[in-house]
Each structure stands twice: as C-alpha cells, then as structure tokens.
C-alpha cells in the first residue's frame, strides 16, 4: 500500500522557521499559544504519518472535514469521520492515516503548548475515546477561540 506524507492536489501548508518558533517560545504568552505548522489536506488518498515518541515533539490537532480516517495511539486504533477531531499529545508515539475507500479531508495544526499536557492528561481518563464530535463548528469556535 502506498503511504504519502504530503503532496496532495490542493494541499496547503505553512511551517514556521525554527528561528521564529524559538523566538516565540521565549515570550510568556507566545509559548502557550503558538502554532508551528498548519495544513489543509483535501481528499488525501493514502495519507499516512507515523512518529516515534522521540519524533512527536508537538501536540497535533486534526479536524476531519469530510471522508474517513483513523489514528493509533497507546496500542489503540480509533476511527475518524466527518466533523470529528482528535489531539495527539507530544512525546507519545502515534500514527494516523486516510481511509482507502473514502479518504479524508483534514485541517491539521501542530503546536508547542506547555500547559496543554496537563489538561489532556486530566481529561483523557474521563473521555470514552480521544475522538471528539463537533455538533457545530461555531460552538467549537466560540468555546476555544478568542473573537
């Protein structure tokens, strides 16, 4: 099976240079909020990523707009479909990919958020799975983003 990291038709990605990331990391507010990578992967057939614990240096949030995919973490594999998102914690081996029959379209962000590790650790035990369903993107936006 083909496994593709990037290069999809219509794909868009922005990755901050390491000098910019290092500078932001020194700022009191910046180090808690900054995004280092952001991407859009439309109909990403054969999309596949795998990271070891050492390679997983950032938190990754993936929001599935349409189609299906999956992710694997801590020996468990989870299905993902349209209008769901998941967060992969840093320093944790993981893999994720697009469904072969109905490839996903996703938005992806990577961030170095220092206090997020504690939040995720506290919440993971209360969630049935690490996959969350959005009933409304506007509800998510109002709760998690400043307007």
mmCIF file of N, CA and C in Angstrom:
data_model
loop_
_atom_site.group_PDB
_atom_site.id
_atom_site.type_symbol
_atom_site.label_atom_id
_atom_site.label_comp_id
_atom_site.label_asym_id
_atom_site.label_seq_id
_atom_site.Cartn_x
_atom_site.Cartn_y
_atom_site.Cartn_z
ATOM 1 N N UNK A 1 0.842 -1.181 0.000
ATOM 2 C CA UNK A 1 0.000 0.000 0.000
ATOM 3 C C UNK A 1 0.888 1.247 0.000
ATOM 4 N N UNK A 2 0.537 2.196 -0.813
ATOM 5 C CA UNK A 2 1.262 3.469 -0.844
ATOM 6 C C UNK A 2 0.970 4.246 0.437
ATOM 7 N N UNK A 3 1.970 4.949 0.933
ATOM 8 C CA UNK A 3 1.821 5.810 2.097
ATOM 9 C C UNK A 3 2.432 7.149 1.750
ATOM 10 N N UNK A 4 1.596 8.199 1.829
ATOM 11 C CA UNK A 4 2.027 9.527 1.391
ATOM 12 C C UNK A 4 1.966 10.500 2.564
ATOM 13 N N UNK A 5 3.064 11.196 2.803
ATOM 14 C CA UNK A 5 3.153 12.186 3.877
ATOM 15 C C UNK A 5 2.533 13.521 3.448
ATOM 16 N N UNK A 6 2.809 13.950 2.230
ATOM 17 C CA UNK A 6 2.298 15.229 1.735
ATOM 18 C C UNK A 6 2.394 15.251 0.217
ATOM 19 N N UNK A 7 1.889 16.336 -0.387
ATOM 20 C CA UNK A 7 1.937 16.476 -1.834
ATOM 21 C C UNK A 7 0.610 16.222 -2.514
ATOM 22 N N UNK A 8 -0.495 16.419 -1.797
ATOM 23 C CA UNK A 8 -1.824 16.175 -2.345
ATOM 24 C C UNK A 8 -2.302 17.367 -3.174
ATOM 25 N N UNK A 9 -3.061 17.093 -4.212
ATOM 26 C CA UNK A 9 -3.612 18.161 -5.049
ATOM 27 C C UNK A 9 -4.455 19.086 -4.173
ATOM 28 N N UNK A 10 -4.163 20.371 -4.197
ATOM 29 C CA UNK A 10 -4.891 21.349 -3.399
ATOM 30 C C UNK A 10 -4.358 21.517 -1.980
ATOM 31 N N UNK A 11 -3.340 20.773 -1.613
ATOM 32 C CA UNK A 11 -2.768 20.854 -0.263
ATOM 33 C C UNK A 11 -2.162 22.229 -0.033
ATOM 34 N N UNK A 12 -2.319 22.707 1.190
ATOM 35 C CA UNK A 12 -1.704 23.965 1.609
ATOM 36 C C UNK A 12 -1.077 23.732 2.972
ATOM 37 N N UNK A 13 0.142 24.193 3.164
ATOM 38 C CA UNK A 13 0.801 24.041 4.454
ATOM 39 C C UNK A 13 1.698 25.231 4.727
ATOM 40 N N UNK A 14 1.723 25.637 5.974
ATOM 41 C CA UNK A 14 2.609 26.708 6.428
ATOM 42 C C UNK A 14 3.381 26.162 7.620
ATOM 43 N N UNK A 15 4.690 26.258 7.557
ATOM 44 C CA UNK A 15 5.558 25.809 8.649
ATOM 45 C C UNK A 15 6.459 26.975 9.027
ATOM 46 N N UNK A 16 6.389 27.374 10.285
ATOM 47 C CA UNK A 16 7.224 28.486 10.742
ATOM 48 C C UNK A 16 8.686 28.054 10.812
ATOM 49 N N UNK A 17 9.603 28.925 10.403
ATOM 50 C CA UNK A 17 11.033 28.614 10.525
ATOM 51 C C UNK A 17 11.411 28.424 11.991
ATOM 52 N N UNK A 18 12.383 27.584 12.252
ATOM 53 C CA UNK A 18 12.767 27.273 13.636
ATOM 54 C C UNK A 18 13.210 28.512 14.410
ATOM 55 N N UNK A 19 13.820 29.488 13.752
ATOM 56 C CA UNK A 19 14.237 30.718 14.439
ATOM 57 C C UNK A 19 13.017 31.482 14.964
ATOM 58 N N UNK A 20 11.933 31.501 14.200
ATOM 59 C CA UNK A 20 10.701 32.171 14.626
ATOM 60 C C UNK A 20 10.069 31.398 15.786
ATOM 61 N N UNK A 21 10.027 30.079 15.668
ATOM 62 C CA UNK A 21 9.468 29.239 16.734
ATOM 63 C C UNK A 21 10.254 29.439 18.030
ATOM 64 N N UNK A 22 11.567 29.456 17.940
ATOM 65 C CA UNK A 22 12.408 29.659 19.127
ATOM 66 C C UNK A 22 12.162 31.019 19.765
ATOM 67 N N UNK A 23 11.979 32.044 18.941
ATOM 68 C CA UNK A 23 11.718 33.388 19.442
ATOM 69 C C UNK A 23 10.369 33.450 20.166
ATOM 70 N N UNK A 24 9.346 32.879 19.573
ATOM 71 C CA UNK A 24 8.013 32.874 20.182
ATOM 72 C C UNK A 24 8.031 32.097 21.494
ATOM 73 N N UNK A 25 8.797 31.020 21.542
ATOM 74 C CA UNK A 25 8.865 30.177 22.736
ATOM 75 C C UNK A 25 9.423 30.929 23.948
ATOM 76 N N UNK A 26 10.121 32.029 23.717
ATOM 77 C CA UNK A 26 10.674 32.827 24.805
ATOM 78 C C UNK A 26 9.664 33.826 25.365
ATOM 79 N N UNK A 27 8.589 34.070 24.630
ATOM 80 C CA UNK A 27 7.564 35.021 25.045
ATOM 81 C C UNK A 27 6.620 34.354 26.038
ATOM 82 N N UNK A 28 6.234 35.051 27.097
ATOM 83 C CA UNK A 28 5.375 34.479 28.133
ATOM 84 C C UNK A 28 4.044 33.987 27.556
ATOM 85 N N UNK A 29 3.376 34.785 26.764
ATOM 86 C CA UNK A 29 2.107 34.375 26.160
ATOM 87 C C UNK A 29 2.327 33.503 24.933
ATOM 88 N N UNK A 30 3.292 33.856 24.129
ATOM 89 C CA UNK A 30 3.552 33.125 22.894
ATOM 90 C C UNK A 30 3.847 31.659 23.108
ATOM 91 N N UNK A 31 4.604 31.342 24.154
ATOM 92 C CA UNK A 31 4.977 29.943 24.369
ATOM 93 C C UNK A 31 3.774 29.072 24.700
ATOM 94 N N UNK A 32 2.675 29.664 25.160
ATOM 95 C CA UNK A 32 1.471 28.890 25.468
ATOM 96 C C UNK A 32 0.551 28.726 24.267
ATOM 97 N N UNK A 33 0.687 29.570 23.263
ATOM 98 C CA UNK A 33 -0.311 29.605 22.201
ATOM 99 C C UNK A 33 0.180 29.324 20.795
ATOM 100 N N UNK A 34 1.455 29.412 20.530
ATOM 101 C CA UNK A 34 1.895 29.458 19.139
ATOM 102 C C UNK A 34 1.740 28.137 18.390
ATOM 103 N N UNK A 35 1.312 28.285 17.162
ATOM 104 C CA UNK A 35 1.190 27.180 16.218
ATOM 105 C C UNK A 35 2.447 27.178 15.366
ATOM 106 N N UNK A 36 3.049 26.016 15.193
ATOM 107 C CA UNK A 36 4.260 25.933 14.391
ATOM 108 C C UNK A 36 3.984 25.470 12.967
ATOM 109 N N UNK A 37 2.933 24.684 12.775
ATOM 110 C CA UNK A 37 2.569 24.161 11.457
ATOM 111 C C UNK A 37 1.050 24.189 11.331
ATOM 112 N N UNK A 38 0.586 24.463 10.140
ATOM 113 C CA UNK A 38 -0.849 24.386 9.867
ATOM 114 C C UNK A 38 -1.007 23.903 8.431
ATOM 115 N N UNK A 39 -1.967 23.013 8.216
ATOM 116 C CA UNK A 39 -2.122 22.464 6.877
ATOM 117 C C UNK A 39 -3.551 22.096 6.540
ATOM 118 N N UNK A 40 -3.796 21.997 5.259
ATOM 119 C CA UNK A 40 -5.079 21.570 4.702
ATOM 120 C C UNK A 40 -4.775 20.464 3.700
ATOM 121 N N UNK A 41 -5.389 19.313 3.889
ATOM 122 C CA UNK A 41 -5.124 18.141 3.054
ATOM 123 C C UNK A 41 -6.441 17.633 2.467
ATOM 124 N N UNK A 42 -6.780 18.055 1.241
ATOM 125 C CA UNK A 42 -8.064 17.664 0.640
ATOM 126 C C UNK A 42 -8.007 16.277 0.007
ATOM 127 N N UNK A 43 -9.045 15.495 0.251
ATOM 128 C CA UNK A 43 -9.177 14.154 -0.329
ATOM 129 C C UNK A 43 -7.808 13.466 -0.375
ATOM 130 N N UNK A 44 -7.213 13.331 0.784
ATOM 131 C CA UNK A 44 -5.827 12.895 0.911
ATOM 132 C C UNK A 44 -5.701 11.372 0.836
ATOM 133 N N UNK A 45 -5.843 10.837 -0.357
ATOM 134 C CA UNK A 45 -5.699 9.393 -0.567
ATOM 135 C C UNK A 45 -4.310 8.937 -0.148
ATOM 136 N N UNK A 46 -4.257 7.844 0.556
ATOM 137 C CA UNK A 46 -3.010 7.230 1.026
ATOM 138 C C UNK A 46 -2.234 8.091 2.020
ATOM 139 N N UNK A 47 -2.900 9.096 2.601
ATOM 140 C CA UNK A 47 -2.231 9.925 3.602
ATOM 141 C C UNK A 47 -1.855 9.051 4.791
ATOM 142 N N UNK A 48 -0.618 9.138 5.242
ATOM 143 C CA UNK A 48 -0.144 8.317 6.346
ATOM 144 C C UNK A 48 1.034 9.007 7.030
ATOM 145 N N UNK A 49 0.980 9.063 8.353
ATOM 146 C CA UNK A 49 2.100 9.584 9.152
ATOM 147 C C UNK A 49 2.297 8.670 10.345
ATOM 148 N N UNK A 50 3.546 8.475 10.696
ATOM 149 C CA UNK A 50 3.892 7.695 11.881
ATOM 150 C C UNK A 50 5.063 8.381 12.563
ATOM 151 N N UNK A 51 4.954 8.555 13.873
ATOM 152 C CA UNK A 51 6.015 9.194 14.638
ATOM 153 C C UNK A 51 6.344 8.358 15.872
ATOM 154 N N UNK A 52 7.618 8.257 16.167
ATOM 155 C CA UNK A 52 8.054 7.634 17.408
ATOM 156 C C UNK A 52 7.867 8.645 18.537
ATOM 157 N N UNK A 53 8.040 8.192 19.762
ATOM 158 C CA UNK A 53 7.953 9.090 20.913
ATOM 159 C C UNK A 53 8.942 10.245 20.757
ATOM 160 N N UNK A 54 10.127 9.954 20.280
ATOM 161 C CA UNK A 54 11.157 10.981 20.110
ATOM 162 C C UNK A 54 10.821 11.962 18.982
ATOM 163 N N UNK A 55 10.125 11.504 17.972
ATOM 164 C CA UNK A 55 9.753 12.367 16.840
ATOM 165 C C UNK A 55 8.516 13.216 17.132
ATOM 166 N N UNK A 56 7.715 12.825 18.105
ATOM 167 C CA UNK A 56 6.472 13.533 18.430
ATOM 168 C C UNK A 56 6.781 14.695 19.367
ATOM 169 N N UNK A 57 7.322 15.755 18.804
ATOM 170 C CA UNK A 57 7.791 16.891 19.597
ATOM 171 C C UNK A 57 6.720 17.940 19.860
ATOM 172 N N UNK A 58 5.532 17.783 19.236
ATOM 173 C CA UNK A 58 4.486 18.792 19.363
ATOM 174 C C UNK A 58 3.126 18.122 19.516
ATOM 175 N N UNK A 59 2.163 18.887 19.999
ATOM 176 C CA UNK A 59 0.770 18.446 20.002
ATOM 177 C C UNK A 59 0.241 18.595 18.586
ATOM 178 N N UNK A 60 -0.592 17.671 18.158
ATOM 179 C CA UNK A 60 -1.182 17.738 16.824
ATOM 180 C C UNK A 60 -2.690 17.659 16.964
ATOM 181 N N UNK A 61 -3.387 18.633 16.413
ATOM 182 C CA UNK A 61 -4.843 18.623 16.360
ATOM 183 C C UNK A 61 -5.236 18.396 14.911
ATOM 184 N N UNK A 62 -6.062 17.397 14.666
ATOM 185 C CA UNK A 62 -6.547 17.117 13.320
ATOM 186 C C UNK A 62 -8.066 17.171 13.339
ATOM 187 N N UNK A 63 -8.618 17.981 12.441
ATOM 188 C CA UNK A 63 -10.068 18.116 12.282
ATOM 189 C C UNK A 63 -10.451 17.563 10.916
ATOM 190 N N UNK A 64 -11.308 16.551 10.899
ATOM 191 C CA UNK A 64 -11.758 15.911 9.665
ATOM 192 C C UNK A 64 -12.989 16.640 9.130
ATOM 193 N N UNK A 65 -12.868 17.207 7.939
ATOM 194 C CA UNK A 65 -13.951 17.954 7.315
ATOM 195 C C UNK A 65 -14.900 17.011 6.576
ATOM 196 N N UNK A 66 -14.328 16.035 5.892
ATOM 197 C CA UNK A 66 -15.141 15.038 5.188
ATOM 198 C C UNK A 66 -14.323 13.767 5.002
ATOM 199 N N UNK A 67 -15.011 12.693 4.669
ATOM 200 C CA UNK A 67 -14.347 11.418 4.482
ATOM 201 C C UNK A 67 -14.091 10.716 5.804
ATOM 202 N N UNK A 68 -13.181 9.753 5.748
ATOM 203 C CA UNK A 68 -12.872 8.940 6.914
ATOM 204 C C UNK A 68 -11.369 8.722 7.032
ATOM 205 N N UNK A 69 -10.943 8.437 8.234
ATOM 206 C CA UNK A 69 -9.557 8.105 8.506
ATOM 207 C C UNK A 69 -9.457 7.400 9.838
ATOM 208 N N UNK A 70 -8.278 7.391 10.383
ATOM 209 C CA UNK A 70 -8.031 6.690 11.638
ATOM 210 C C UNK A 70 -6.774 7.250 12.294
ATOM 211 N N UNK A 71 -6.615 6.958 13.572
ATOM 212 C CA UNK A 71 -5.354 7.219 14.250
ATOM 213 C C UNK A 71 -5.135 6.143 15.292
ATOM 214 N N UNK A 72 -3.874 5.943 15.621
ATOM 215 C CA UNK A 72 -3.494 4.920 16.581
ATOM 216 C C UNK A 72 -2.580 5.538 17.626
ATOM 217 N N UNK A 73 -2.879 5.259 18.885
ATOM 218 C CA UNK A 73 -2.094 5.785 19.992
ATOM 219 C C UNK A 73 -2.212 4.817 21.169
ATOM 220 N N UNK A 74 -1.119 4.605 21.862
ATOM 221 C CA UNK A 74 -1.104 3.713 23.031
ATOM 222 C C UNK A 74 -1.688 2.335 22.746
ATOM 223 N N UNK A 75 -1.428 1.808 21.552
ATOM 224 C CA UNK A 75 -1.890 0.474 21.198
ATOM 225 C C UNK A 75 -3.350 0.377 20.801
ATOM 226 N N UNK A 76 -4.055 1.510 20.741
ATOM 227 C CA UNK A 76 -5.469 1.520 20.358
ATOM 228 C C UNK A 76 -5.654 2.262 19.045
ATOM 229 N N UNK A 77 -6.529 1.736 18.188
ATOM 230 C CA UNK A 77 -6.814 2.371 16.908
ATOM 231 C C UNK A 77 -8.239 2.920 16.942
ATOM 232 N N UNK A 78 -8.396 4.165 16.480
ATOM 233 C CA UNK A 78 -9.680 4.849 16.512
ATOM 234 C C UNK A 78 -10.074 5.298 15.109
ATOM 235 N N UNK A 79 -11.355 5.172 14.791
ATOM 236 C CA UNK A 79 -11.880 5.640 13.514
ATOM 237 C C UNK A 79 -12.249 7.117 13.631
ATOM 238 N N UNK A 80 -12.099 7.820 12.518
ATOM 239 C CA UNK A 80 -12.422 9.242 12.469
ATOM 240 C C UNK A 80 -13.296 9.473 11.248
ATOM 241 N N UNK A 81 -14.311 10.298 11.394
ATOM 242 C CA UNK A 81 -15.177 10.639 10.263
ATOM 243 C C UNK A 81 -15.430 12.137 10.242
ATOM 244 N N UNK A 82 -16.185 12.558 9.267
ATOM 245 C CA UNK A 82 -16.504 13.969 9.090
ATOM 246 C C UNK A 82 -17.023 14.581 10.386
ATOM 247 N N UNK A 83 -16.554 15.797 10.669
ATOM 248 C CA UNK A 83 -16.989 16.584 11.819
ATOM 249 C C UNK A 83 -16.460 16.050 13.148
ATOM 250 N N UNK A 84 -15.328 15.344 13.108
ATOM 251 C CA UNK A 84 -14.665 14.891 14.327
ATOM 252 C C UNK A 84 -13.239 15.425 14.337
ATOM 253 N N UNK A 85 -12.700 15.569 15.541
ATOM 254 C CA UNK A 85 -11.306 15.948 15.657
ATOM 255 C C UNK A 85 -10.655 15.149 16.771
ATOM 256 N N UNK A 86 -9.332 15.134 16.747
ATOM 257 C CA UNK A 86 -8.581 14.478 17.812
ATOM 258 C C UNK A 86 -7.287 15.234 18.041
ATOM 259 N N UNK A 87 -6.738 15.057 19.235
ATOM 260 C CA UNK A 87 -5.485 15.700 19.612
ATOM 261 C C UNK A 87 -4.496 14.604 19.997
ATOM 262 N N UNK A 88 -3.338 14.650 19.371
ATOM 263 C CA UNK A 88 -2.265 13.717 19.692
ATOM 264 C C UNK A 88 -1.273 14.442 20.591
ATOM 265 N N UNK A 89 -1.040 13.926 21.800
ATOM 266 C CA UNK A 89 -0.110 14.607 22.701
ATOM 267 C C UNK A 89 1.338 14.470 22.258
ATOM 268 N N UNK A 90 2.143 15.446 22.637
ATOM 269 C CA UNK A 90 3.563 15.358 22.312
ATOM 270 C C UNK A 90 4.207 14.257 23.149
ATOM 271 N N UNK A 91 5.364 13.821 22.692
ATOM 272 C CA UNK A 91 6.132 12.777 23.370
ATOM 273 C C UNK A 91 5.384 11.451 23.480
ATOM 274 N N UNK A 92 4.470 11.205 22.539
ATOM 275 C CA UNK A 92 3.707 9.958 22.513
ATOM 276 C C UNK A 92 3.736 9.406 21.088
ATOM 277 N N UNK A 93 4.214 8.168 20.943
ATOM 278 C CA UNK A 93 4.242 7.543 19.617
ATOM 279 C C UNK A 93 2.817 7.437 19.081
ATOM 280 N N UNK A 94 2.661 7.658 17.777
ATOM 281 C CA UNK A 94 1.329 7.597 17.172
ATOM 282 C C UNK A 94 1.451 7.392 15.665
ATOM 283 N N UNK A 95 0.337 7.067 15.064
ATOM 284 C CA UNK A 95 0.233 7.038 13.606
ATOM 285 C C UNK A 95 -1.185 7.446 13.247
ATOM 286 N N UNK A 96 -1.353 7.932 12.013
ATOM 287 C CA UNK A 96 -2.679 8.268 11.530
ATOM 288 C C UNK A 96 -2.685 8.197 10.015
ATOM 289 N N UNK A 97 -3.886 8.035 9.470
ATOM 290 C CA UNK A 97 -3.971 7.940 8.024
ATOM 291 C C UNK A 97 -5.389 8.035 7.506
ATOM 292 N N UNK A 98 -5.474 8.171 6.215
ATOM 293 C CA UNK A 98 -6.731 8.319 5.499
ATOM 294 C C UNK A 98 -7.303 6.940 5.146
ATOM 295 N N UNK A 99 -8.624 6.851 5.142
ATOM 296 C CA UNK A 99 -9.311 5.632 4.726
ATOM 297 C C UNK A 99 -9.061 5.390 3.235
ATOM 298 N N UNK A 100 -8.853 4.151 2.854
ATOM 299 C CA UNK A 100 -8.568 3.837 1.453
ATOM 300 C C UNK A 100 -9.762 4.060 0.535
ATOM 301 N N UNK A 101 -10.979 3.764 1.008
ATOM 302 C CA UNK A 101 -12.178 3.871 0.167
ATOM 303 C C UNK A 101 -12.802 5.264 0.188
ATOM 304 N N UNK A 102 -12.679 5.966 1.301
ATOM 305 C CA UNK A 102 -13.272 7.298 1.456
ATOM 306 C C UNK A 102 -12.257 8.210 2.140
ATOM 307 N N UNK A 103 -11.221 8.657 1.401
ATOM 308 C CA UNK A 103 -10.137 9.430 2.024
ATOM 309 C C UNK A 103 -10.623 10.740 2.642
ATOM 310 N N UNK A 104 -10.022 11.050 3.765
ATOM 311 C CA UNK A 104 -10.433 12.245 4.485
ATOM 312 C C UNK A 104 -9.906 13.523 3.864
ATOM 313 N N UNK A 105 -10.573 14.619 4.205
ATOM 314 C CA UNK A 105 -10.087 15.976 4.003
ATOM 315 C C UNK A 105 -9.923 16.532 5.404
ATOM 316 N N UNK A 106 -8.713 16.996 5.716
ATOM 317 C CA UNK A 106 -8.443 17.441 7.089
ATOM 318 C C UNK A 106 -7.741 18.791 7.141
ATOM 319 N N UNK A 107 -7.934 19.441 8.266
ATOM 320 C CA UNK A 107 -7.107 20.564 8.686
ATOM 321 C C UNK A 107 -6.241 20.032 9.813
ATOM 322 N N UNK A 108 -4.990 20.435 9.828
ATOM 323 C CA UNK A 108 -4.063 19.948 10.833
ATOM 324 C C UNK A 108 -3.268 21.109 11.390
ATOM 325 N N UNK A 109 -3.091 21.124 12.705
ATOM 326 C CA UNK A 109 -2.218 22.116 13.325
ATOM 327 C C UNK A 109 -1.273 21.404 14.278
ATOM 328 N N UNK A 110 -0.088 21.932 14.380
ATOM 329 C CA UNK A 110 0.883 21.430 15.340
ATOM 330 C C UNK A 110 1.293 22.598 16.208
ATOM 331 N N UNK A 111 1.362 22.340 17.504
ATOM 332 C CA UNK A 111 1.703 23.428 18.419
ATOM 333 C C UNK A 111 2.512 22.919 19.589
ATOM 334 N N UNK A 112 3.332 23.805 20.096
ATOM 335 C CA UNK A 112 4.100 23.519 21.310
ATOM 336 C C UNK A 112 3.426 24.287 22.438
ATOM 337 N N UNK A 113 2.513 23.628 23.104
ATOM 338 C CA UNK A 113 1.717 24.258 24.158
ATOM 339 C C UNK A 113 2.106 23.603 25.470
ATOM 340 N N UNK A 114 2.752 24.344 26.332
ATOM 341 C CA UNK A 114 3.327 23.768 27.545
ATOM 342 C C UNK A 114 2.292 23.302 28.558
ATOM 343 N N UNK A 115 1.242 24.060 28.800
ATOM 344 C CA UNK A 115 0.268 23.671 29.824
ATOM 345 C C UNK A 115 -0.784 22.710 29.287
ATOM 346 N N UNK A 116 -0.843 22.493 27.973
ATOM 347 C CA UNK A 116 -1.841 21.591 27.401
ATOM 348 C C UNK A 116 -1.622 20.157 27.844
ATOM 349 N N UNK A 117 -0.376 19.758 28.096
ATOM 350 C CA UNK A 117 -0.102 18.377 28.510
ATOM 351 C C UNK A 117 -0.886 18.021 29.776
ATOM 352 N N UNK A 118 -0.904 18.912 30.757
ATOM 353 C CA UNK A 118 -1.640 18.658 31.999
ATOM 354 C C UNK A 118 -3.129 18.577 31.730
ATOM 355 N N UNK A 119 -3.659 19.494 30.911
ATOM 356 C CA UNK A 119 -5.086 19.475 30.582
ATOM 357 C C UNK A 119 -5.481 18.156 29.934
ATOM 358 N N UNK A 120 -4.697 17.693 28.958
ATOM 359 C CA UNK A 120 -5.016 16.450 28.261
ATOM 360 C C UNK A 120 -4.926 15.253 29.191
ATOM 361 N N UNK A 121 -3.911 15.216 30.009
ATOM 362 C CA UNK A 121 -3.748 14.099 30.942
ATOM 363 C C UNK A 121 -4.944 14.010 31.878
ATOM 364 N N UNK A 122 -5.410 15.137 32.379
ATOM 365 C CA UNK A 122 -6.553 15.148 33.287
ATOM 366 C C UNK A 122 -7.845 14.738 32.590
ATOM 367 N N UNK A 123 -8.006 15.069 31.336
ATOM 368 C CA UNK A 123 -9.247 14.793 30.626
ATOM 369 C C UNK A 123 -9.303 13.424 29.984
ATOM 370 N N UNK A 124 -8.171 12.848 29.633
ATOM 371 C CA UNK A 124 -8.167 11.570 28.924
ATOM 372 C C UNK A 124 -8.899 10.483 29.697
ATOM 373 N N UNK A 125 -8.801 10.469 31.001
ATOM 374 C CA UNK A 125 -9.444 9.414 31.772
ATOM 375 C C UNK A 125 -10.961 9.548 31.750
ATOM 376 N N UNK A 126 -11.486 10.749 31.490
ATOM 377 C CA UNK A 126 -12.928 10.924 31.504
ATOM 378 C C UNK A 126 -13.560 10.801 30.112
ATOM 379 N N UNK A 127 -12.743 10.753 29.058
ATOM 380 C CA UNK A 127 -13.284 10.629 27.708
ATOM 381 C C UNK A 127 -13.374 9.161 27.306
ATOM 382 N N UNK A 128 -14.496 8.751 26.664
ATOM 383 C CA UNK A 128 -14.588 7.367 26.214
ATOM 384 C C UNK A 128 -13.550 7.045 25.145
ATOM 385 N N UNK A 129 -13.274 7.969 24.251
ATOM 386 C CA UNK A 129 -12.190 7.848 23.280
ATOM 387 C C UNK A 129 -11.607 9.233 23.099
ATOM 388 N N UNK A 130 -10.403 9.332 22.536
ATOM 389 C CA UNK A 130 -9.842 10.658 22.316
ATOM 390 C C UNK A 130 -10.415 11.357 21.084
ATOM 391 N N UNK A 131 -11.420 10.773 20.429
ATOM 392 C CA UNK A 131 -12.049 11.396 19.271
ATOM 393 C C UNK A 131 -13.262 12.186 19.738
ATOM 394 N N UNK A 132 -13.333 13.435 19.366
ATOM 395 C CA UNK A 132 -14.451 14.276 19.767
ATOM 396 C C UNK A 132 -15.280 14.672 18.554
ATOM 397 N N UNK A 133 -16.601 14.720 18.725
ATOM 398 C CA UNK A 133 -17.513 15.085 17.653
ATOM 399 C C UNK A 133 -17.925 16.537 17.832
ATOM 400 N N UNK A 134 -17.878 17.281 16.742
ATOM 401 C CA UNK A 134 -18.341 18.665 16.761
ATOM 402 C C UNK A 134 -19.764 18.703 16.229
ATOM 403 N N UNK A 135 -20.693 19.149 17.044
ATOM 404 C CA UNK A 135 -22.065 19.294 16.556
ATOM 405 C C UNK A 135 -22.196 20.556 15.723
ATOM 406 N N UNK A 136 -21.358 21.518 16.018
ATOM 407 C CA UNK A 136 -21.356 22.771 15.278
ATOM 408 C C UNK A 136 -19.972 23.379 15.361
ATOM 409 N N UNK A 137 -19.414 23.716 14.222
ATOM 410 C CA UNK A 137 -18.100 24.347 14.216
ATOM 411 C C UNK A 137 -18.161 25.678 14.949
ATOM 412 N N UNK A 138 -19.290 26.386 14.859
ATOM 413 C CA UNK A 138 -19.393 27.682 15.522
ATOM 414 C C UNK A 138 -19.363 27.520 17.040
ATOM 415 N N UNK A 139 -19.916 26.423 17.564
ATOM 416 C CA UNK A 139 -19.849 26.171 19.006
ATOM 417 C C UNK A 139 -18.402 25.958 19.415
ATOM 418 N N UNK A 140 -17.666 25.181 18.634
ATOM 419 C CA UNK A 140 -16.249 24.934 18.905
ATOM 420 C C UNK A 140 -15.484 26.252 18.857
ATOM 421 N N UNK A 141 -15.766 27.060 17.851
ATOM 422 C CA UNK A 141 -15.074 28.323 17.672
ATOM 423 C C UNK A 141 -15.316 29.254 18.865
ATOM 424 N N UNK A 142 -16.568 29.332 19.330
ATOM 425 C CA UNK A 142 -16.889 30.208 20.458
ATOM 426 C C UNK A 142 -16.219 29.734 21.740
ATOM 427 N N UNK A 143 -16.101 28.436 21.903
ATOM 428 C CA UNK A 143 -15.535 27.899 23.137
ATOM 429 C C UNK A 143 -14.011 27.977 23.162
ATOM 430 N N UNK A 144 -13.351 27.760 22.032
ATOM 431 C CA UNK A 144 -11.903 27.593 22.043
ATOM 432 C C UNK A 144 -11.113 28.725 21.403
ATOM 433 N N UNK A 145 -11.747 29.670 20.769
ATOM 434 C CA UNK A 145 -11.015 30.740 20.107
ATOM 435 C C UNK A 145 -11.504 32.102 20.590
ATOM 436 N N UNK A 146 -10.593 33.052 20.633
ATOM 437 C CA UNK A 146 -10.922 34.421 21.026
ATOM 438 C C UNK A 146 -11.395 35.164 19.780
ATOM 439 N N UNK A 147 -12.490 35.893 19.901
ATOM 440 C CA UNK A 147 -13.016 36.682 18.766
ATOM 441 C C UNK A 147 -12.634 38.127 18.914
#
